[in-house]
């Protein structure tokens, strides 16, 4: 994960220089230009609507990368739609113990002093859709942008890791995680740096996941930085 973060920030700092070099090399203005067709980002992952006494601890990270097709819809080409395909890796450090016994998945709240590691992770294939507004021109690579949208993701892999008083164990492919995740997105920024927010509209776990006979209705919220490239 640290390697991914380093790559993202290197790309973020270098993208402005690359865009400037391309600008200097172009002799003919491209009146049919497109913008921001590759993206990479890093987020801090939160859990909303958590059960009582459930807390997050440590630093829960998300890494996101993909390609998104820019489709301008006006003559100036500063308003566009976009549809893409991406990959997302996420971890959530918290005190909700997910364990299995006799093929049954159990949930309980841990004492914060009883473990050194307790997290679940997932990997998704995502399809983002965006409505885009920006102040770009065919020759200006430094511009403001506001991109709002909707994202659908499919969890193709999930895992749980625990290390503490109960021992060490790892679970893979826990059935109670909702395979499909979807939510609203917003990216706002200038030039390289863009604040990115994702709010999931459905629960992370399905109705089979219960704590004290109540369903666990928590959903994901991701806040971080998104970098866009040509």
PDB file of C-alpha atoms in Angstrom:
ATOM      1  CA  UNK A   1       0.000   0.000   0.000  1.00  0.00           C
ATOM      2  CA  UNK A   2       2.858   2.419   0.764  1.00  0.00           C
ATOM      3  CA  UNK A   3       4.244   1.685  -2.707  1.00  0.00           C
ATOM      4  CA  UNK A   4       0.886   2.600  -4.268  1.00  0.00           C
ATOM      5  CA  UNK A   5       0.728   5.878  -2.311  1.00  0.00           C
ATOM      6  CA  UNK A   6       4.240   6.812  -3.395  1.00  0.00           C
ATOM      7  CA  UNK A   7       3.379   6.123  -7.036  1.00  0.00           C
ATOM      8  CA  UNK A   8       0.253   8.284  -6.830  1.00  0.00           C
ATOM      9  CA  UNK A   9       2.117  11.269  -5.408  1.00  0.00           C
ATOM     10  CA  UNK A  10       4.936  10.921  -7.926  1.00  0.00           C
ATOM     11  CA  UNK A  11       2.350  10.910 -10.707  1.00  0.00           C
ATOM     12  CA  UNK A  12       0.615  13.877  -9.150  1.00  0.00           C
ATOM     13  CA  UNK A  13       3.743  16.004  -9.025  1.00  0.00           C
ATOM     14  CA  UNK A  14       4.931  14.965 -12.485  1.00  0.00           C
ATOM     15  CA  UNK A  15       1.614  15.306 -14.334  1.00  0.00           C
ATOM     16  CA  UNK A  16       1.832  19.097 -14.468  1.00  0.00           C
ATOM     17  CA  UNK A  17       5.289  18.952 -16.080  1.00  0.00           C
ATOM     18  CA  UNK A  18       4.170  16.322 -18.581  1.00  0.00           C
ATOM     19  CA  UNK A  19       1.137  18.364 -19.569  1.00  0.00           C
ATOM     20  CA  UNK A  20       3.277  21.454 -19.968  1.00  0.00           C
ATOM     21  CA  UNK A  21       5.749  19.601 -22.215  1.00  0.00           C
ATOM     22  CA  UNK A  22       2.908  18.330 -24.373  1.00  0.00           C
ATOM     23  CA  UNK A  23       1.538  21.850 -24.623  1.00  0.00           C
ATOM     24  CA  UNK A  24       4.884  23.237 -25.743  1.00  0.00           C
ATOM     25  CA  UNK A  25       5.342  20.494 -28.345  1.00  0.00           C
ATOM     26  CA  UNK A  26       1.937  20.964 -29.961  1.00  0.00           C
ATOM     27  CA  UNK A  27       1.984  23.367 -32.870  1.00  0.00           C
ATOM     28  CA  UNK A  28      -1.661  22.919 -33.850  1.00  0.00           C
ATOM     29  CA  UNK A  29      -4.530  23.645 -31.442  1.00  0.00           C
ATOM     30  CA  UNK A  30      -6.733  20.581 -30.965  1.00  0.00           C
ATOM     31  CA  UNK A  31     -10.290  21.919 -31.122  1.00  0.00           C
ATOM     32  CA  UNK A  32     -11.622  18.449 -30.294  1.00  0.00           C
ATOM     33  CA  UNK A  33      -9.533  17.978 -27.162  1.00  0.00           C
ATOM     34  CA  UNK A  34     -10.537  15.748 -24.255  1.00  0.00           C
ATOM     35  CA  UNK A  35      -9.439  15.924 -20.619  1.00  0.00           C
ATOM     36  CA  UNK A  36      -8.668  13.760 -17.607  1.00  0.00           C
ATOM     37  CA  UNK A  37      -9.025  10.284 -19.090  1.00  0.00           C
ATOM     38  CA  UNK A  38      -6.844   8.512 -16.501  1.00  0.00           C
ATOM     39  CA  UNK A  39      -7.201   8.815 -12.745  1.00  0.00           C
ATOM     40  CA  UNK A  40      -5.412   7.675  -9.605  1.00  0.00           C
ATOM     41  CA  UNK A  41      -6.286   8.455  -6.024  1.00  0.00           C
ATOM     42  CA  UNK A  42      -5.744   7.719  -2.374  1.00  0.00           C
ATOM     43  CA  UNK A  43      -8.442   7.995   0.311  1.00  0.00           C
ATOM     44  CA  UNK A  44      -8.990   7.730   4.029  1.00  0.00           C
ATOM     45  CA  UNK A  45     -11.798   5.198   4.499  1.00  0.00           C
ATOM     46  CA  UNK A  46     -14.526   5.774   7.065  1.00  0.00           C
ATOM     47  CA  UNK A  47     -17.518   3.707   8.144  1.00  0.00           C
ATOM     48  CA  UNK A  48     -20.811   5.538   8.640  1.00  0.00           C
ATOM     49  CA  UNK A  49     -23.808   4.294  10.639  1.00  0.00           C
ATOM     50  CA  UNK A  50     -21.657   1.996  12.741  1.00  0.00           C
ATOM     51  CA  UNK A  51     -23.213  -0.188  15.467  1.00  0.00           C
ATOM     52  CA  UNK A  52     -23.038   1.045  19.038  1.00  0.00           C
ATOM     53  CA  UNK A  53     -19.525   0.758  20.567  1.00  0.00           C
ATOM     54  CA  UNK A  54     -17.924   0.040  17.194  1.00  0.00           C
ATOM     55  CA  UNK A  55     -14.905   2.280  16.561  1.00  0.00           C
ATOM     56  CA  UNK A  56     -12.306   2.679  13.869  1.00  0.00           C
ATOM     57  CA  UNK A  57      -8.632   2.694  14.776  1.00  0.00           C
ATOM     58  CA  UNK A  58      -5.387   3.095  12.896  1.00  0.00           C
ATOM     59  CA  UNK A  59      -5.358   4.427   9.347  1.00  0.00           C
ATOM     60  CA  UNK A  60      -7.770   2.857   6.870  1.00  0.00           C
ATOM     61  CA  UNK A  61      -6.575   3.415   3.323  1.00  0.00           C
ATOM     62  CA  UNK A  62      -8.037   3.181  -0.144  1.00  0.00           C
ATOM     63  CA  UNK A  63      -6.190   3.109  -3.458  1.00  0.00           C
ATOM     64  CA  UNK A  64      -7.996   3.794  -6.745  1.00  0.00           C
ATOM     65  CA  UNK A  65      -6.865   3.793 -10.378  1.00  0.00           C
ATOM     66  CA  UNK A  66      -8.567   3.590 -13.752  1.00  0.00           C
ATOM     67  CA  UNK A  67      -9.483   4.933 -17.169  1.00  0.00           C
ATOM     68  CA  UNK A  68     -12.520   7.106 -17.840  1.00  0.00           C
ATOM     69  CA  UNK A  69     -13.740   8.153 -21.288  1.00  0.00           C
ATOM     70  CA  UNK A  70     -14.302  11.917 -21.532  1.00  0.00           C
ATOM     71  CA  UNK A  71     -17.293  12.839 -23.734  1.00  0.00           C
ATOM     72  CA  UNK A  72     -17.684  16.639 -24.197  1.00  0.00           C
ATOM     73  CA  UNK A  73     -21.285  17.706 -24.801  1.00  0.00           C
ATOM     74  CA  UNK A  74     -20.927  21.415 -25.668  1.00  0.00           C
ATOM     75  CA  UNK A  75     -19.003  23.369 -28.289  1.00  0.00           C
ATOM     76  CA  UNK A  76     -16.530  24.851 -25.799  1.00  0.00           C
ATOM     77  CA  UNK A  77     -15.922  21.290 -24.491  1.00  0.00           C
ATOM     78  CA  UNK A  78     -15.775  22.355 -20.863  1.00  0.00           C
ATOM     79  CA  UNK A  79     -18.927  20.358 -20.019  1.00  0.00           C
ATOM     80  CA  UNK A  80     -18.756  16.612 -20.472  1.00  0.00           C
ATOM     81  CA  UNK A  81     -20.013  13.210 -19.502  1.00  0.00           C
ATOM     82  CA  UNK A  82     -17.585  10.417 -18.641  1.00  0.00           C
ATOM     83  CA  UNK A  83     -17.799   6.638 -18.294  1.00  0.00           C
ATOM     84  CA  UNK A  84     -14.922   4.477 -17.118  1.00  0.00           C
ATOM     85  CA  UNK A  85     -13.481   1.298 -15.672  1.00  0.00           C
ATOM     86  CA  UNK A  86     -11.257   1.125 -12.618  1.00  0.00           C
ATOM     87  CA  UNK A  87      -9.768  -0.869  -9.747  1.00  0.00           C
ATOM     88  CA  UNK A  88     -10.080  -0.073  -6.038  1.00  0.00           C
ATOM     89  CA  UNK A  89      -8.338  -1.579  -2.995  1.00  0.00           C
ATOM     90  CA  UNK A  90      -9.593  -0.710   0.506  1.00  0.00           C
ATOM     91  CA  UNK A  91      -8.887  -1.562   4.136  1.00  0.00           C
ATOM     92  CA  UNK A  92     -10.877  -0.773   7.289  1.00  0.00           C
ATOM     93  CA  UNK A  93      -9.234  -1.009  10.711  1.00  0.00           C
ATOM     94  CA  UNK A  94     -11.826  -1.269  13.493  1.00  0.00           C
ATOM     95  CA  UNK A  95     -12.971  -3.277  16.524  1.00  0.00           C
ATOM     96  CA  UNK A  96     -15.737  -5.381  14.953  1.00  0.00           C
ATOM     97  CA  UNK A  97     -14.593  -8.999  15.138  1.00  0.00           C
ATOM     98  CA  UNK A  98     -15.682 -11.122  12.173  1.00  0.00           C
ATOM     99  CA  UNK A  99     -15.102 -14.801  12.915  1.00  0.00           C
ATOM    100  CA  UNK A 100     -16.340 -18.158  11.687  1.00  0.00           C
ATOM    101  CA  UNK A 101     -17.450 -21.209  13.620  1.00  0.00           C
ATOM    102  CA  UNK A 102     -19.088 -24.306  12.101  1.00  0.00           C
ATOM    103  CA  UNK A 103     -19.509 -22.481   8.770  1.00  0.00           C
ATOM    104  CA  UNK A 104     -21.364 -19.634  10.533  1.00  0.00           C
ATOM    105  CA  UNK A 105     -20.070 -16.079  10.463  1.00  0.00           C
ATOM    106  CA  UNK A 106     -20.232 -14.351  13.860  1.00  0.00           C
ATOM    107  CA  UNK A 107     -19.916 -10.671  14.802  1.00  0.00           C
ATOM    108  CA  UNK A 108     -18.894  -9.124  18.126  1.00  0.00           C
ATOM    109  CA  UNK A 109     -17.343  -5.927  19.468  1.00  0.00           C
ATOM    110  CA  UNK A 110     -13.789  -6.212  20.753  1.00  0.00           C
ATOM    111  CA  UNK A 111     -12.178  -4.434  23.667  1.00  0.00           C
ATOM    112  CA  UNK A 112      -9.699  -1.990  22.124  1.00  0.00           C
ATOM    113  CA  UNK A 113      -6.898  -3.360  24.323  1.00  0.00           C
ATOM    114  CA  UNK A 114      -7.436  -7.000  23.333  1.00  0.00           C
ATOM    115  CA  UNK A 115      -5.951  -6.946  19.826  1.00  0.00           C
ATOM    116  CA  UNK A 116      -3.117  -5.456  17.811  1.00  0.00           C
ATOM    117  CA  UNK A 117      -4.729  -5.941  14.389  1.00  0.00           C
ATOM    118  CA  UNK A 118      -8.328  -6.280  13.313  1.00  0.00           C
ATOM    119  CA  UNK A 119      -9.355  -5.237   9.838  1.00  0.00           C
ATOM    120  CA  UNK A 120     -11.281  -6.251   6.763  1.00  0.00           C
ATOM    121  CA  UNK A 121     -10.242  -5.452   3.206  1.00  0.00           C
ATOM    122  CA  UNK A 122     -11.813  -5.601  -0.215  1.00  0.00           C
ATOM    123  CA  UNK A 123     -10.844  -5.302  -3.868  1.00  0.00           C
ATOM    124  CA  UNK A 124     -13.304  -4.000  -6.431  1.00  0.00           C
ATOM    125  CA  UNK A 125     -13.763  -3.544 -10.146  1.00  0.00           C
ATOM    126  CA  UNK A 126     -15.563  -0.216 -10.534  1.00  0.00           C
ATOM    127  CA  UNK A 127     -17.551   1.593 -13.220  1.00  0.00           C
ATOM    128  CA  UNK A 128     -17.631   5.364 -12.603  1.00  0.00           C
ATOM    129  CA  UNK A 129     -20.019   7.728 -14.377  1.00  0.00           C
ATOM    130  CA  UNK A 130     -19.432  11.490 -14.102  1.00  0.00           C
ATOM    131  CA  UNK A 131     -20.950  14.806 -15.113  1.00  0.00           C
ATOM    132  CA  UNK A 132     -18.010  17.186 -15.599  1.00  0.00           C
ATOM    133  CA  UNK A 133     -17.602  20.961 -15.523  1.00  0.00           C
ATOM    134  CA  UNK A 134     -14.210  22.629 -15.924  1.00  0.00           C
ATOM    135  CA  UNK A 135     -12.565  25.877 -17.018  1.00  0.00           C
ATOM    136  CA  UNK A 136     -10.248  24.218 -19.531  1.00  0.00           C
ATOM    137  CA  UNK A 137      -9.394  25.384 -23.057  1.00  0.00           C
ATOM    138  CA  UNK A 138      -7.494  23.604 -25.880  1.00  0.00           C
ATOM    139  CA  UNK A 139      -4.268  25.267 -24.696  1.00  0.00           C
ATOM    140  CA  UNK A 140      -4.781  25.577 -20.927  1.00  0.00           C
ATOM    141  CA  UNK A 141      -3.777  22.581 -18.800  1.00  0.00           C
ATOM    142  CA  UNK A 142      -4.237  24.363 -15.472  1.00  0.00           C
ATOM    143  CA  UNK A 143      -7.938  24.680 -14.721  1.00  0.00           C
ATOM    144  CA  UNK A 144     -10.672  24.340 -12.131  1.00  0.00           C
ATOM    145  CA  UNK A 145     -12.884  21.257 -12.200  1.00  0.00           C
ATOM    146  CA  UNK A 146     -16.044  20.017 -10.508  1.00  0.00           C
ATOM    147  CA  UNK A 147     -16.881  16.409 -11.329  1.00  0.00           C
ATOM    148  CA  UNK A 148     -19.985  14.831  -9.789  1.00  0.00           C
ATOM    149  CA  UNK A 149     -21.073  11.297 -10.411  1.00  0.00           C
ATOM    150  CA  UNK A 150     -22.123   7.796  -9.502  1.00  0.00           C
ATOM    151  CA  UNK A 151     -19.982   4.706  -9.103  1.00  0.00           C
ATOM    152  CA  UNK A 152     -20.854   1.005  -9.123  1.00  0.00           C
ATOM    153  CA  UNK A 153     -18.346  -1.514  -7.813  1.00  0.00           C
ATOM    154  CA  UNK A 154     -18.133  -5.306  -7.702  1.00  0.00           C
ATOM    155  CA  UNK A 155     -16.170  -6.857  -4.825  1.00  0.00           C
ATOM    156  CA  UNK A 156     -14.243  -9.745  -6.346  1.00  0.00           C
ATOM    157  CA  UNK A 157     -12.131 -10.386  -3.246  1.00  0.00           C
ATOM    158  CA  UNK A 158     -12.462  -9.720   0.490  1.00  0.00           C
ATOM    159  CA  UNK A 159     -10.571 -10.792   3.578  1.00  0.00           C
ATOM    160  CA  UNK A 160     -10.486 -10.412   7.364  1.00  0.00           C
ATOM    161  CA  UNK A 161      -7.300 -10.332   9.466  1.00  0.00           C
ATOM    162  CA  UNK A 162      -7.120 -10.572  13.239  1.00  0.00           C
ATOM    163  CA  UNK A 163      -4.195 -10.686  15.662  1.00  0.00           C
ATOM    164  CA  UNK A 164      -4.761 -10.517  19.409  1.00  0.00           C
ATOM    165  CA  UNK A 165      -5.757 -12.399  22.527  1.00  0.00           C
ATOM    166  CA  UNK A 166      -7.785 -14.897  20.495  1.00  0.00           C
ATOM    167  CA  UNK A 167      -4.767 -15.789  18.376  1.00  0.00           C
ATOM    168  CA  UNK A 168      -4.021 -15.033  14.752  1.00  0.00           C
ATOM    169  CA  UNK A 169      -6.351 -15.851  11.886  1.00  0.00           C
ATOM    170  CA  UNK A 170      -7.355 -14.767   8.413  1.00  0.00           C
ATOM    171  CA  UNK A 171     -10.656 -15.294   6.621  1.00  0.00           C
ATOM    172  CA  UNK A 172     -11.147 -15.052   2.885  1.00  0.00           C
ATOM    173  CA  UNK A 173     -14.292 -14.542   0.799  1.00  0.00           C
ATOM    174  CA  UNK A 174     -16.724 -13.825   3.640  1.00  0.00           C
ATOM    175  CA  UNK A 175     -20.180 -14.308   2.103  1.00  0.00           C
ATOM    176  CA  UNK A 176     -21.847 -11.576   4.183  1.00  0.00           C
ATOM    177  CA  UNK A 177     -20.152  -8.745   2.273  1.00  0.00           C
ATOM    178  CA  UNK A 178     -22.396  -7.260  -0.398  1.00  0.00           C
ATOM    179  CA  UNK A 179     -20.792  -8.056  -3.731  1.00  0.00           C
ATOM    180  CA  UNK A 180     -22.099  -4.872  -5.319  1.00  0.00           C
ATOM    181  CA  UNK A 181     -21.322  -1.472  -3.851  1.00  0.00           C
ATOM    182  CA  UNK A 182     -22.624   1.794  -5.274  1.00  0.00           C
ATOM    183  CA  UNK A 183     -22.573   5.426  -4.259  1.00  0.00           C
ATOM    184  CA  UNK A 184     -22.166   9.105  -5.102  1.00  0.00           C
ATOM    185  CA  UNK A 185     -18.840  10.762  -5.968  1.00  0.00           C
ATOM    186  CA  UNK A 186     -17.537  14.327  -6.039  1.00  0.00           C
ATOM    187  CA  UNK A 187     -14.143  15.614  -7.153  1.00  0.00           C
ATOM    188  CA  UNK A 188     -13.317  19.318  -6.808  1.00  0.00           C
ATOM    189  CA  UNK A 189      -9.980  21.001  -7.378  1.00  0.00           C
ATOM    190  CA  UNK A 190      -7.518  22.985  -9.433  1.00  0.00           C
ATOM    191  CA  UNK A 191      -4.798  21.577 -11.668  1.00  0.00           C
ATOM    192  CA  UNK A 192      -3.204  18.496 -10.058  1.00  0.00           C
ATOM    193  CA  UNK A 193      -4.823  18.546  -6.614  1.00  0.00           C
ATOM    194  CA  UNK A 194      -8.447  17.503  -6.265  1.00  0.00           C
ATOM    195  CA  UNK A 195     -10.478  16.703  -3.172  1.00  0.00           C
ATOM    196  CA  UNK A 196     -12.433  13.487  -3.722  1.00  0.00           C
ATOM    197  CA  UNK A 197     -15.401  12.173  -1.741  1.00  0.00           C
ATOM    198  CA  UNK A 198     -17.332   8.913  -2.144  1.00  0.00           C
ATOM    199  CA  UNK A 199     -20.491   8.115  -0.152  1.00  0.00           C
ATOM    200  CA  UNK A 200     -21.904   4.583  -0.449  1.00  0.00           C
ATOM    201  CA  UNK A 201     -25.672   4.329  -0.832  1.00  0.00           C
ATOM    202  CA  UNK A 202     -25.899   0.687   0.218  1.00  0.00           C
ATOM    203  CA  UNK A 203     -24.630  -1.283   3.200  1.00  0.00           C
ATOM    204  CA  UNK A 204     -21.258  -2.947   3.234  1.00  0.00           C
ATOM    205  CA  UNK A 205     -22.749  -6.125   4.747  1.00  0.00           C
ATOM    206  CA  UNK A 206     -25.945  -7.929   3.803  1.00  0.00           C
ATOM    207  CA  UNK A 207     -28.863  -8.778   6.081  1.00  0.00           C
ATOM    208  CA  UNK A 208     -27.224 -12.019   7.231  1.00  0.00           C
ATOM    209  CA  UNK A 209     -24.691  -9.972   9.217  1.00  0.00           C
ATOM    210  CA  UNK A 210     -26.195  -9.273  12.648  1.00  0.00           C
ATOM    211  CA  UNK A 211     -24.880  -7.952  15.935  1.00  0.00           C
ATOM    212  CA  UNK A 212     -27.051  -8.409  19.047  1.00  0.00           C
ATOM    213  CA  UNK A 213     -29.897  -9.565  16.758  1.00  0.00           C
ATOM    214  CA  UNK A 214     -29.789  -6.355  14.710  1.00  0.00           C
ATOM    215  CA  UNK A 215     -28.510  -5.974  11.157  1.00  0.00           C
ATOM    216  CA  UNK A 216     -25.205  -4.154  10.682  1.00  0.00           C
ATOM    217  CA  UNK A 217     -26.185  -1.283   8.415  1.00  0.00           C
ATOM    218  CA  UNK A 218     -22.850   0.517   8.105  1.00  0.00           C
ATOM    219  CA  UNK A 219     -21.735   1.998   4.784  1.00  0.00           C
ATOM    220  CA  UNK A 220     -18.449   3.280   3.389  1.00  0.00           C
ATOM    221  CA  UNK A 221     -17.339   6.918   3.130  1.00  0.00           C
ATOM    222  CA  UNK A 222     -14.046   7.723   1.396  1.00  0.00           C
ATOM    223  CA  UNK A 223     -12.297  11.106   1.548  1.00  0.00           C
ATOM    224  CA  UNK A 224      -8.985  11.862  -0.119  1.00  0.00           C
ATOM    225  CA  UNK A 225      -7.143  13.119  -3.175  1.00  0.00           C
ATOM    226  CA  UNK A 226      -7.736  12.296  -6.826  1.00  0.00           C
ATOM    227  CA  UNK A 227      -5.251  12.971  -9.629  1.00  0.00           C
ATOM    228  CA  UNK A 228      -6.340  13.211 -13.264  1.00  0.00           C
ATOM    229  CA  UNK A 229      -4.204  12.796 -16.360  1.00  0.00           C
ATOM    230  CA  UNK A 230      -4.633  13.153 -20.102  1.00  0.00           C
TER     231      UNK A 230
END
